[in-house]
Amino acid sequence: MNKSTDKALNSVLVWLRRDLRTEDHAALHHACTTAEQVWCAFIFDRDIVDSLPRADRRVEFIHDSLEQVHAQLAAWGEAHGNKGVGLIVRHAVAATEIPRLAAQLEVQAVYVAHDDEPAALARDANVRTALAADGRAWHSFKDHVVFERSEVLTLASKPYSVFTPFKNAWLKKVDADHLSALEVAPHAARLAALPAHMSAHGSSQTQGGVPSLESLGFQRTNLHELKIPVGQEGGHILLADFLQRINDYEDTRNFPAVKGPSYLSVHLRFGTVSIRELAREAWARTQAGSRGAEIWLSELIWRDFYHQILHHNPRVVGASFKPEYDAIEWEQGDHAKRLFAAFCEGRTGYPLVDAAMAQINQTGYMHNRLRMVVASFLVKDLGLDWRWGEAYFALHLNDFDLAANNGGWQWAASTGCDAQPYFRIFNPTAQSEKFDAKGKFIRRYLPQLAALPDAALHAPWLAKPVELAAAGIVIGRDYPAPIVKHDEARALTLARYAVVKSKA
């Protein structure tokens, strides 16, 4: 539930988490319209970041996005004759640092955006309790999705577990007010300079601004070499580019070698773009008859759907949405570990799968069609637990979002809500031939196969000896033979899932 106050407050702290922007910002908007003084803070939470690899694109993306937040806050302060406005940044345990910071600033309340991940809810409960003990309020607002929690329910007031009726109810409910921007700039005079006795980083030696990535214990990655634009500026660039292509989205979105997606997923994950702005653009174009916009809006609604599933069913973190699917016996032992290593390292012998894994390993991104292909391959060709793949994606995806990642893997494994039937098993070769027919994507990530003719590229083990010789390829030396045979694996999968059918 959104919480606000009718009584004007003297001072408020806005705690940024997954809303790393200054425009159309729920918590910042409500703070600046209810309080006389507003400060903003971000905590590099040790409970999260200290367990990450020292070179992590997500931390770098956050860091560089925060520099834009700080610059905009400072510019607004200057525009209103208030020097010293900026972002407070700390590297600490957030659950203890936020109450401490609130006490140092002597604020009356802390304003945040909702975060419905189970670990975040537990953290926020601790922060709220600590604030209350000091007589400080906690106000939380919807910001990460269009409709959340119990805002879209069935006629029986139950949460949806099937997407299409959820989508229909979502579309029936939405209107311009739900998608309107929560402006901050008109109220930016309320932004306050940091008190003289405090530094932005909690250290008397540090001046304002965002601390260096290195001082946080992290190294630079290839984030900028990959030309991934950061912050709300980067989000605006990507959105403007996509809106020129959105009408073609339906026709281009499934082909990994084509510039079809919006590439905004990492920006949605960290809130460097507003979901209201994206949905507003898609909704308006849908009403104007754009089929591409309609399909993209549906993808945004899927995102809302998975977040409400997580809210109502937190058990999906670690367990199947359909409990009977937890009876499935996955491959175990050293053999399973070898299969998983080959999968992660792109050594399965199936070029589209291996190219997709090379993409995520090298860039932190994977095309949505390929996410479905590799997830199906892991679960239904290799017979491995979907949670193994979910955890690997969680570590490597720039745009990792618990609700969406869990929902996607459970969809592919047929264990989730409104998932594909267990007997629907993607053929990785057929998927390759259909969605990368000319092999442009495969050749980009598997250059060792580049000289093969298009027809032989999708199943190199079936290539003619003369084709392999001409390409300088020896199967088993230059590229692995398939680690499983798809037809045999399919039969094993149907047998493995029989335990579910028997309980139907």
PDB file of N, CA, C and O in Angstrom, residues 288-316:
ATOM      1  N   ALA A 288      -3.329   3.633 -30.926  1.00  0.00           N
ATOM      2  CA  ALA A 288      -3.269   4.196 -32.280  1.00  0.00           C
ATOM      3  C   ALA A 288      -3.152   3.114 -33.349  1.00  0.00           C
ATOM      4  O   ALA A 288      -3.088   3.424 -34.539  1.00  0.00           O
ATOM      5  N   GLY A 289      -3.111   1.846 -32.915  1.00  0.00           N
ATOM      6  CA  GLY A 289      -3.132   0.745 -33.874  1.00  0.00           C
ATOM      7  C   GLY A 289      -1.812   0.070 -34.147  1.00  0.00           C
ATOM      8  O   GLY A 289      -1.725  -0.761 -35.053  1.00  0.00           O
ATOM      9  N   SER A 290      -0.759   0.360 -33.367  1.00  0.00           N
ATOM     10  CA  SER A 290       0.534  -0.271 -33.600  1.00  0.00           C
ATOM     11  C   SER A 290       0.556  -1.675 -33.005  1.00  0.00           C
ATOM     12  O   SER A 290       0.480  -1.845 -31.784  1.00  0.00           O
ATOM     13  N   ARG A 291       0.685  -2.677 -33.867  1.00  0.00           N
ATOM     14  CA  ARG A 291       0.759  -4.054 -33.390  1.00  0.00           C
ATOM     15  C   ARG A 291       2.069  -4.289 -32.631  1.00  0.00           C
ATOM     16  O   ARG A 291       2.093  -5.000 -31.629  1.00  0.00           O
ATOM     17  N   GLY A 292       3.155  -3.688 -33.099  1.00  0.00           N
ATOM     18  CA  GLY A 292       4.422  -3.836 -32.399  1.00  0.00           C
ATOM     19  C   GLY A 292       4.355  -3.296 -30.989  1.00  0.00           C
ATOM     20  O   GLY A 292       4.844  -3.924 -30.043  1.00  0.00           O
ATOM     21  N   ALA A 293       3.729  -2.124 -30.833  1.00  0.00           N
ATOM     22  CA  ALA A 293       3.578  -1.538 -29.504  1.00  0.00           C
ATOM     23  C   ALA A 293       2.700  -2.416 -28.623  1.00  0.00           C
ATOM     24  O   ALA A 293       2.939  -2.547 -27.417  1.00  0.00           O
ATOM     25  N   GLU A 294       1.689  -3.018 -29.211  1.00  0.00           N
ATOM     26  CA  GLU A 294       0.793  -3.898 -28.449  1.00  0.00           C
ATOM     27  C   GLU A 294       1.543  -5.101 -27.893  1.00  0.00           C
ATOM     28  O   GLU A 294       1.356  -5.488 -26.730  1.00  0.00           O
ATOM     29  N   ILE A 295       2.417  -5.679 -28.712  1.00  0.00           N
ATOM     30  CA  ILE A 295       3.200  -6.829 -28.262  1.00  0.00           C
ATOM     31  C   ILE A 295       4.185  -6.411 -27.179  1.00  0.00           C
ATOM     32  O   ILE A 295       4.384  -7.117 -26.181  1.00  0.00           O
ATOM     33  N   TRP A 296       4.811  -5.243 -27.340  1.00  0.00           N
ATOM     34  CA  TRP A 296       5.764  -4.777 -26.331  1.00  0.00           C
ATOM     35  C   TRP A 296       5.056  -4.452 -25.020  1.00  0.00           C
ATOM     36  O   TRP A 296       5.565  -4.766 -23.944  1.00  0.00           O
ATOM     37  N   LEU A 297       3.878  -3.846 -25.111  1.00  0.00           N
ATOM     38  CA  LEU A 297       3.107  -3.579 -23.903  1.00  0.00           C
ATOM     39  C   LEU A 297       2.784  -4.886 -23.187  1.00  0.00           C
ATOM     40  O   LEU A 297       2.838  -4.962 -21.949  1.00  0.00           O
ATOM     41  N   SER A 298       2.488  -5.917 -23.956  1.00  0.00           N
ATOM     42  CA  SER A 298       2.224  -7.220 -23.354  1.00  0.00           C
ATOM     43  C   SER A 298       3.438  -7.724 -22.584  1.00  0.00           C
ATOM     44  O   SER A 298       3.303  -8.320 -21.504  1.00  0.00           O
ATOM     45  N   GLU A 299       4.644  -7.468 -23.109  1.00  0.00           N
ATOM     46  CA  GLU A 299       5.857  -7.871 -22.399  1.00  0.00           C
ATOM     47  C   GLU A 299       6.001  -7.113 -21.080  1.00  0.00           C
ATOM     48  O   GLU A 299       6.426  -7.677 -20.058  1.00  0.00           O
ATOM     49  N   LEU A 300       5.644  -5.844 -21.072  1.00  0.00           N
ATOM     50  CA  LEU A 300       5.673  -5.071 -19.826  1.00  0.00           C
ATOM     51  C   LEU A 300       4.645  -5.598 -18.834  1.00  0.00           C
ATOM     52  O   LEU A 300       4.885  -5.592 -17.616  1.00  0.00           O
ATOM     53  N   ILE A 301       3.512  -6.063 -19.339  1.00  0.00           N
ATOM     54  CA  ILE A 301       2.482  -6.620 -18.460  1.00  0.00           C
ATOM     55  C   ILE A 301       2.942  -7.956 -17.886  1.00  0.00           C
ATOM     56  O   ILE A 301       2.664  -8.265 -16.715  1.00  0.00           O
ATOM     57  N   TRP A 302       3.661  -8.756 -18.674  1.00  0.00           N
ATOM     58  CA  TRP A 302       4.257  -9.982 -18.135  1.00  0.00           C
ATOM     59  C   TRP A 302       5.131  -9.657 -16.930  1.00  0.00           C
ATOM     60  O   TRP A 302       5.149 -10.401 -15.937  1.00  0.00           O
ATOM     61  N   ARG A 303       5.837  -8.565 -17.008  1.00  0.00           N
ATOM     62  CA  ARG A 303       6.715  -8.155 -15.900  1.00  0.00           C
ATOM     63  C   ARG A 303       5.886  -7.885 -14.647  1.00  0.00           C
ATOM     64  O   ARG A 303       6.236  -8.343 -13.545  1.00  0.00           O
ATOM     65  N   ASP A 304       4.789  -7.137 -14.787  1.00  0.00           N
ATOM     66  CA  ASP A 304       3.887  -6.921 -13.662  1.00  0.00           C
ATOM     67  C   ASP A 304       3.359  -8.252 -13.128  1.00  0.00           C
ATOM     68  O   ASP A 304       3.243  -8.461 -11.916  1.00  0.00           O
ATOM     69  N   PHE A 305       3.012  -9.143 -14.042  1.00  0.00           N
ATOM     70  CA  PHE A 305       2.445 -10.450 -13.677  1.00  0.00           C
ATOM     71  C   PHE A 305       3.409 -11.231 -12.795  1.00  0.00           C
ATOM     72  O   PHE A 305       3.030 -11.741 -11.725  1.00  0.00           O
ATOM     73  N   TYR A 306       4.670 -11.314 -13.195  1.00  0.00           N
ATOM     74  CA  TYR A 306       5.637 -12.071 -12.408  1.00  0.00           C
ATOM     75  C   TYR A 306       5.895 -11.414 -11.049  1.00  0.00           C
ATOM     76  O   TYR A 306       6.139 -12.112 -10.051  1.00  0.00           O
ATOM     77  N   HIS A 307       5.815 -10.096 -10.987  1.00  0.00           N
ATOM     78  CA  HIS A 307       6.010  -9.439  -9.693  1.00  0.00           C
ATOM     79  C   HIS A 307       4.846  -9.705  -8.747  1.00  0.00           C
ATOM     80  O   HIS A 307       5.057  -9.875  -7.539  1.00  0.00           O
ATOM     81  N   GLN A 308       3.616  -9.754  -9.271  1.00  0.00           N
ATOM     82  CA  GLN A 308       2.509 -10.064  -8.375  1.00  0.00           C
ATOM     83  C   GLN A 308       2.516 -11.547  -7.984  1.00  0.00           C
ATOM     84  O   GLN A 308       2.095 -11.908  -6.892  1.00  0.00           O
ATOM     85  N   ILE A 309       3.042 -12.413  -8.862  1.00  0.00           N
ATOM     86  CA  ILE A 309       3.198 -13.821  -8.489  1.00  0.00           C
ATOM     87  C   ILE A 309       4.168 -13.947  -7.319  1.00  0.00           C
ATOM     88  O   ILE A 309       3.913 -14.659  -6.341  1.00  0.00           O
ATOM     89  N   LEU A 310       5.292 -13.247  -7.396  1.00  0.00           N
ATOM     90  CA  LEU A 310       6.270 -13.297  -6.307  1.00  0.00           C
ATOM     91  C   LEU A 310       5.684 -12.749  -5.020  1.00  0.00           C
ATOM     92  O   LEU A 310       5.912 -13.297  -3.938  1.00  0.00           O
ATOM     93  N   HIS A 311       4.914 -11.671  -5.113  1.00  0.00           N
ATOM     94  CA  HIS A 311       4.310 -11.077  -3.918  1.00  0.00           C
ATOM     95  C   HIS A 311       3.375 -12.060  -3.223  1.00  0.00           C
ATOM     96  O   HIS A 311       3.425 -12.222  -2.002  1.00  0.00           O
ATOM     97  N   HIS A 312       2.526 -12.705  -3.999  1.00  0.00           N
ATOM     98  CA  HIS A 312       1.524 -13.599  -3.407  1.00  0.00           C
ATOM     99  C   HIS A 312       2.060 -15.005  -3.137  1.00  0.00           C
ATOM    100  O   HIS A 312       1.455 -15.749  -2.352  1.00  0.00           O
ATOM    101  N   ASN A 313       3.178 -15.352  -3.775  1.00  0.00           N
ATOM    102  CA  ASN A 313       3.715 -16.712  -3.630  1.00  0.00           C
ATOM    103  C   ASN A 313       5.227 -16.664  -3.418  1.00  0.00           C
ATOM    104  O   ASN A 313       5.991 -17.146  -4.263  1.00  0.00           O
ATOM    105  N   PRO A 314       5.689 -16.095  -2.315  1.00  0.00           N
ATOM    106  CA  PRO A 314       7.140 -15.997  -2.109  1.00  0.00           C
ATOM    107  C   PRO A 314       7.842 -17.348  -2.074  1.00  0.00           C
ATOM    108  O   PRO A 314       9.065 -17.407  -2.234  1.00  0.00           O
ATOM    109  N   ARG A 315       7.089 -18.428  -1.933  1.00  0.00           N
ATOM    110  CA  ARG A 315       7.685 -19.768  -1.919  1.00  0.00           C
ATOM    111  C   ARG A 315       8.321 -20.124  -3.258  1.00  0.00           C
ATOM    112  O   ARG A 315       9.122 -21.074  -3.334  1.00  0.00           O
ATOM    113  N   VAL A 316       7.972 -19.380  -4.344  1.00  0.00           N
ATOM    114  CA  VAL A 316       8.574 -19.707  -5.648  1.00  0.00           C
ATOM    115  C   VAL A 316      10.079 -19.474  -5.636  1.00  0.00           C
ATOM    116  O   VAL A 316      10.787 -19.965  -6.519  1.00  0.00           O
TER     117      VAL A 316
END
